[in-house]
Structures are given as C-alpha cells and as structure tokens.
Short mmCIF file of C-alpha atoms in Angstrom, two decimals:
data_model
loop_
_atom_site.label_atom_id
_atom_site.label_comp_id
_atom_site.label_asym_id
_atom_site.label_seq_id
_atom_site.Cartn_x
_atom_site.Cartn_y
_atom_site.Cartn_z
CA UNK A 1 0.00 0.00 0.00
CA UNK A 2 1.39 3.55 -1.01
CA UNK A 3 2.08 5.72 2.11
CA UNK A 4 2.57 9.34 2.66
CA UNK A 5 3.51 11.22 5.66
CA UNK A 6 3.23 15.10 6.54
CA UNK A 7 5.10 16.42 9.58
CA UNK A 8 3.96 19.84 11.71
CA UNK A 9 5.88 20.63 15.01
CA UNK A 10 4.00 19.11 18.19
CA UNK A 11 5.13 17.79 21.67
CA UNK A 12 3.18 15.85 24.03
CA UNK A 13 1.88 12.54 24.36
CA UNK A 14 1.70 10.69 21.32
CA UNK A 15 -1.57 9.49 19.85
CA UNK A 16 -2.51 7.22 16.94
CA UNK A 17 -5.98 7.71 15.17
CA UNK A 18 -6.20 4.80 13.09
CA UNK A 19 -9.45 5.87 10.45
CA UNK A 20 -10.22 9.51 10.05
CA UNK A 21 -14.18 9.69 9.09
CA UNK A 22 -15.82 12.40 11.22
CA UNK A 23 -15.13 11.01 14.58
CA UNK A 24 -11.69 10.32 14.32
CA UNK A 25 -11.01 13.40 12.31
CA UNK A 26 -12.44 15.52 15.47
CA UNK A 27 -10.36 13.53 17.97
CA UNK A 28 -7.37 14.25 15.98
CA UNK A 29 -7.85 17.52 15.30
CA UNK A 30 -8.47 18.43 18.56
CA UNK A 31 -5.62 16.25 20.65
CA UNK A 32 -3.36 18.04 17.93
CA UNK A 33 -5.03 21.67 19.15
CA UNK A 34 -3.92 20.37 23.19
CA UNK A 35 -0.25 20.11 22.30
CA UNK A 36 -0.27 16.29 21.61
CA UNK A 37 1.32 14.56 18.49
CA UNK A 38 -1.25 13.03 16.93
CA UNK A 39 -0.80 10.58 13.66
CA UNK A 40 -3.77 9.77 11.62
CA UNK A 41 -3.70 6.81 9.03
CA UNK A 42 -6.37 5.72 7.00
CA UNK A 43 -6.02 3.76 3.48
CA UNK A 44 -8.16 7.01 1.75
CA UNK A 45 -5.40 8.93 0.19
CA UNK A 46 -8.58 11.67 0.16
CA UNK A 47 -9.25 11.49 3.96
CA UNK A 48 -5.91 12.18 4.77
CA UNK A 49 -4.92 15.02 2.24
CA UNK A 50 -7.87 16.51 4.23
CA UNK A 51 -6.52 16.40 7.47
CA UNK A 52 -2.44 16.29 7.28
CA UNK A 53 -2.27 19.64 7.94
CA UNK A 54 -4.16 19.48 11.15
CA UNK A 55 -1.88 16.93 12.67
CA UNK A 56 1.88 15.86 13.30
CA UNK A 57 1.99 13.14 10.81
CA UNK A 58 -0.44 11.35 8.33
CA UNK A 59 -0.13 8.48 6.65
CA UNK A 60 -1.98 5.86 3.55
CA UNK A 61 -1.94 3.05 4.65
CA UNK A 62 -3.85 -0.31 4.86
CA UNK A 63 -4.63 -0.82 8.64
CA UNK A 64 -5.49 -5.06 8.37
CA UNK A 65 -1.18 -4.70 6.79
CA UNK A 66 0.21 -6.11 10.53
CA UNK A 67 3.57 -5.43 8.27
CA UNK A 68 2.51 -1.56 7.56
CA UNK A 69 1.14 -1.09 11.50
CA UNK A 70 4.50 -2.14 12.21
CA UNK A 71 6.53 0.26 10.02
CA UNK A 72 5.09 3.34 11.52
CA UNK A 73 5.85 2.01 15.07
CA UNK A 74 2.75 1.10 16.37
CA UNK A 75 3.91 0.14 19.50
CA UNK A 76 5.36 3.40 20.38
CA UNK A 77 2.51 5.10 21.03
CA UNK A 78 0.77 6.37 24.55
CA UNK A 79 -3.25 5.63 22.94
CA UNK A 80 -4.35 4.47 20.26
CA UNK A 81 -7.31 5.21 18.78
CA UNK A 82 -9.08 2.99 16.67
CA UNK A 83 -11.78 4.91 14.89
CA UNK A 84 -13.32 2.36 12.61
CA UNK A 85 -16.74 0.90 13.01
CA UNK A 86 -18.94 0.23 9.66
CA UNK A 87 -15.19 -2.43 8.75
CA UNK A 88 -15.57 -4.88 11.59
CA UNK A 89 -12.36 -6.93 10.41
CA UNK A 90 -10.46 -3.97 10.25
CA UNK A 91 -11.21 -2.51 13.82
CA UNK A 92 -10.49 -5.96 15.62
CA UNK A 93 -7.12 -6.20 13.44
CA UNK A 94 -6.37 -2.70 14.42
CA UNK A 95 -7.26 -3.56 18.18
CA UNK A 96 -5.10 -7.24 18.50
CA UNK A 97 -2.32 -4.99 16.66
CA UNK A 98 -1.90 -2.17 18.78
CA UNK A 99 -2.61 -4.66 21.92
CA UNK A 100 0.26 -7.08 20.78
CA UNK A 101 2.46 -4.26 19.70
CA UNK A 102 2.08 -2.80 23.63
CA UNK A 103 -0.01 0.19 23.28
CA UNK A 104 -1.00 1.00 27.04
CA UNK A 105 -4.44 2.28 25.91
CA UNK A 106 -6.58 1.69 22.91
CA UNK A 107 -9.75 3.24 22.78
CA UNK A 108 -12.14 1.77 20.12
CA UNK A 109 -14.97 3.11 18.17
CA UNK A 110 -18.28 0.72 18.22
CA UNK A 111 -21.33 0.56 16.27
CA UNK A 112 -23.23 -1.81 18.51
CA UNK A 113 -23.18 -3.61 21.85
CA UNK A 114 -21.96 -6.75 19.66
CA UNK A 115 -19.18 -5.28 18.58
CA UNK A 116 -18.10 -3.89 21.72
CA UNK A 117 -17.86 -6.62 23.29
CA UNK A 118 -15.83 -8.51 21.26
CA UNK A 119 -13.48 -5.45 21.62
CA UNK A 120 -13.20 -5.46 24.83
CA UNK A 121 -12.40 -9.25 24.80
CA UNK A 122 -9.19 -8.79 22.63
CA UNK A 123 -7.57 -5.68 24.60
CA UNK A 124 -9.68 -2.54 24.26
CA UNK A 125 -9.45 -0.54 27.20
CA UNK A 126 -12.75 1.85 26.07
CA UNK A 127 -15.25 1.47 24.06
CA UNK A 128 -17.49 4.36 23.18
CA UNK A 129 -20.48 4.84 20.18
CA UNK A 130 -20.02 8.41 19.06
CA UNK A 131 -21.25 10.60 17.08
CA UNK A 132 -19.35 13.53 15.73
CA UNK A 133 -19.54 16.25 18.58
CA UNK A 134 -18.21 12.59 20.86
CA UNK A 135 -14.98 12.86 18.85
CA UNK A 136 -14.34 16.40 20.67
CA UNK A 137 -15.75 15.35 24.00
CA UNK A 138 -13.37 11.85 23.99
CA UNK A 139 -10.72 14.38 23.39
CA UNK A 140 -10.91 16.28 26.61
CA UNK A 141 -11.05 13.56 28.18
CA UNK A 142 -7.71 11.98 26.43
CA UNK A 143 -6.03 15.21 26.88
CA UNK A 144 -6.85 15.29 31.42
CA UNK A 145 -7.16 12.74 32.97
CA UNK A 146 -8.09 15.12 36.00
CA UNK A 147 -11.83 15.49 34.07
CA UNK A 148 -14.21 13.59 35.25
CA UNK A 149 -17.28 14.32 32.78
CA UNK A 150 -18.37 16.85 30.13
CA UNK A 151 -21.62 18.19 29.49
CA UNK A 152 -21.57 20.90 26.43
CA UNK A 153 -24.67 23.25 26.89
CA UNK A 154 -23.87 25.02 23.76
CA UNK A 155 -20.66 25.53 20.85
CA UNK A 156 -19.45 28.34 23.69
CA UNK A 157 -19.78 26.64 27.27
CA UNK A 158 -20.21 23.61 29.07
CA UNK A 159 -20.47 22.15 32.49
CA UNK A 160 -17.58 19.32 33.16
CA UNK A 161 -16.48 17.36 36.67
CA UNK A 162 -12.91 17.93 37.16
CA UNK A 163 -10.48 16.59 39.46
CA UNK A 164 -9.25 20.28 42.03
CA UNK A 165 -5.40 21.40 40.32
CA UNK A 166 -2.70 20.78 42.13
CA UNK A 167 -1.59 24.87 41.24
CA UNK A 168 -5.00 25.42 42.74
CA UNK A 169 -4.99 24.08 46.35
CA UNK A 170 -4.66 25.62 49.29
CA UNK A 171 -6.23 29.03 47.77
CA UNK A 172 -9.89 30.15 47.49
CA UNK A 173 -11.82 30.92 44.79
CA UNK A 174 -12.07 34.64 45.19
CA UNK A 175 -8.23 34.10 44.84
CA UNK A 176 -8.20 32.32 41.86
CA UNK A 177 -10.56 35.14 40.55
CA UNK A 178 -11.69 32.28 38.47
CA UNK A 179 -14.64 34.19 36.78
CA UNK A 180 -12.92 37.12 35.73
CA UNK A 181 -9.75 35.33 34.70
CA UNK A 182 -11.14 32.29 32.73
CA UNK A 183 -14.72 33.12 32.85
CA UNK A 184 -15.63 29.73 34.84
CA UNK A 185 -17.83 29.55 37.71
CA UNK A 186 -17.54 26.93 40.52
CA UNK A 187 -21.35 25.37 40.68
CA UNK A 188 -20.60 22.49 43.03
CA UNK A 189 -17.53 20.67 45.33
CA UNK A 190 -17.75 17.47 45.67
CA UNK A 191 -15.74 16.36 49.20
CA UNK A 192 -15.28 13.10 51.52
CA UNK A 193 -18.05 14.33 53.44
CA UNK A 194 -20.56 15.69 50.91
CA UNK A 195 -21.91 17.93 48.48
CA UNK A 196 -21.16 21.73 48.69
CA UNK A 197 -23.38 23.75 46.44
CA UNK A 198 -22.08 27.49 45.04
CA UNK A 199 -19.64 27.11 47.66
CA UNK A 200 -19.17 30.71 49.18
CA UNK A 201 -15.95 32.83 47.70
CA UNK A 202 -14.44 32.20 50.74
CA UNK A 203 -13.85 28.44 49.95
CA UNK A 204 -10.21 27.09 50.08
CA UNK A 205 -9.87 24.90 47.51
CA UNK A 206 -9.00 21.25 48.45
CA UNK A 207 -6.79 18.32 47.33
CA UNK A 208 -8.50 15.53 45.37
CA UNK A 209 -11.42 16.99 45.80
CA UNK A 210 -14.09 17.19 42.50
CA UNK A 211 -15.52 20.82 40.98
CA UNK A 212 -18.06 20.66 39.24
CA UNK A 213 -17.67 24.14 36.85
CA UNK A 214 -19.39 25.54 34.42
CA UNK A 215 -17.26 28.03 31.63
CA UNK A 216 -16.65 29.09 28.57
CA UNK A 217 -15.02 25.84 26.55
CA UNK A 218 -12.23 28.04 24.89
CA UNK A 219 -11.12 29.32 27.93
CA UNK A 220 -10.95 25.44 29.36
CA UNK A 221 -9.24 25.01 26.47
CA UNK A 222 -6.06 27.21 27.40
CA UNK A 223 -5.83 25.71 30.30
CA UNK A 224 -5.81 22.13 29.62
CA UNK A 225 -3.38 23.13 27.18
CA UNK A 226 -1.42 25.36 29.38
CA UNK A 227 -1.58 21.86 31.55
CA UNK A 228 -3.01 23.87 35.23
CA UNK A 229 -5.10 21.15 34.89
#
C-alpha cells in the first residue's frame, strides 16, 4: 500500500488515530489543538490530504497490513485510537495490533453492543459509540485525565467534573478570581463528606477533591493546554 507522511511541530503525548471519518477526524484535530502529536492513518489517500495539515503526521496506509502497523511504530505510542466501526475486520485487526504491539491504551470506536464486546475481549481498554460532537468530547477527556465528565450546553460553554489542580490548592476561589480570569464559575464541590453547592468565595480549595464548573469551553481550552489542569 502507497504511504505518505506530513510532519507539523507538536510535543506531548503521542496518539494514533487509526481511520479519520468524522469522529476520528475531530479527535485528531483536537488532541493536535492540546499540544499532543497526533498521527492519523487511514487507506483514503482523500481522507488524509484533508486532514495532514491538522496533525503531526499522516499516513496511507492499509490498517489489516500487521507489516505496515508495524513500520510506523505502532507500539510506540501512549493511545491508540481505533476509529473504525462500519469495517468490523479492520477494527479488531487494528485492536489485536496495537494490543500485541504494547499500546497502554486503545480506545475503540463501536457501532453496537456486539461489537463492543468482542473489543473489549481482545484488549480494548474503552469502548465508546459516538457521534461527531463525541470525537471532541473523547478528546478532553484523552487530553486530562483530572476530568471527570463533560456536558456541552452550547458551541461556547459547558459544564464538566474535574479533578481540584494541584496549582490550585490551598487558595480560594475569590483568589483564583476564576470568573474574571477564565470566565468559569464553581457550581458544586464534591468532598469526603458531601456535596457543597455554590460554595461561598471564601472556599479554600482542596486536594482531590471534584468541581463541578461551568465556563466558557475556549477558555478550558487554554488551560488544559497550558496543563493547570
């Protein structure tokens, strides 16, 4: 199979999208937008003229080729993502390739509860059944580990669950001056001993302890990229 690769500077982890329809187009794009390098490979020389210049590297190539997973250095990779759902045969070669080759985390796209099971059974660490706007919240979730759960309200804001920043403990929210400097408000804590709702100004925020927060997704966006997060 003929391959071609683009390059853009990127640092990061490193992340394999292996398809690029919609959802793994989004994923990619955006994991590329966090500061991540990001490869996307897909045997549509169309599909990836469309997106090399969104992401670190692209490549053609035919993902059931174990010989062609191998030449890229599959096995290098922190995730892999294996965005392929309609070509059953090619998303469990994909998955038993990236599981043998020692990917610590493959996250598969499924198309039913069928298919995610048998997934699952040959190394997939997640299974999700996205549509396109999934690709973008799967991506925020790749990027932190520290967020619990996303819930967009509109293309501007959205509420998520994150886990409290370590830059952020031991000071209190009028401190922060969270609202005026990232336009995020603190909704909810969630601590060992219970719920706090619009916790007063006054709180000091606490390790390991879950916000819930609701903000503008941009401004998230600078700082899960700026890592304070």
């Amino acid at each position: 199979m003929k391959k071609t690769f683009y390059s853009n500077s990127s640092k990061g982890k490193q992340y394999i999208v292996i398809g690029c329809g919609r959802f793994g187009s989004s994923v990619a794009t955006k994991m590329c937008e966090f500061g991540n390098e990001v490869m996307v490979i897909d045997k549509s020389e169309d599909a990836i003229d469309d997106i090399a210049e969104k992401v670190t590297h692209a490549a053609i190539l035919d993902v059931t080729d174990e010989r062609d997973l191998k030449s890229i250095g599959l096995g290098n990779f922190d995730v892999a993502i294996v965005a392929i759902s309609s070509d059953i045969r090619a998303s469990i070669m994909a998955t038993i390739m990236a599981k043998e080759l020692g990917v610590p985390k493959i996250v598969c796209k499924a198309k039913d509860e069928l298919q995610a099971k048998v997934l699952y059974k040959i190394g997939a660490d997640k299974v999700v059944f996205p549509e396109r706007d999934m690709g973008v919240r799967l991506a925020y979730s790749l990027a932190s580990e520290n967020i619990l759960d996303q819930i967009n309200l509109d293309p501007e804001y959205s509420i998520m669950e994150i886990v409290t920043p370590q830059s952020w403990v031991g000071k209190t929210i009028i401190e922060l001056n969270l609202r005026a400097k990232y336009d995020i408000t603190v909704l909810a804590v969630k601590t060992k001993s219970g719920l706090k709702v619009m916790p007063s100004p006054k709180y000091k925020m606490e390790e390991e302890n879950i916000l819930v927060i609701i903000g503008n997704i941009e401004k998230i966006n600078d700082i899960i990229s700026n890592q304070e997060i």
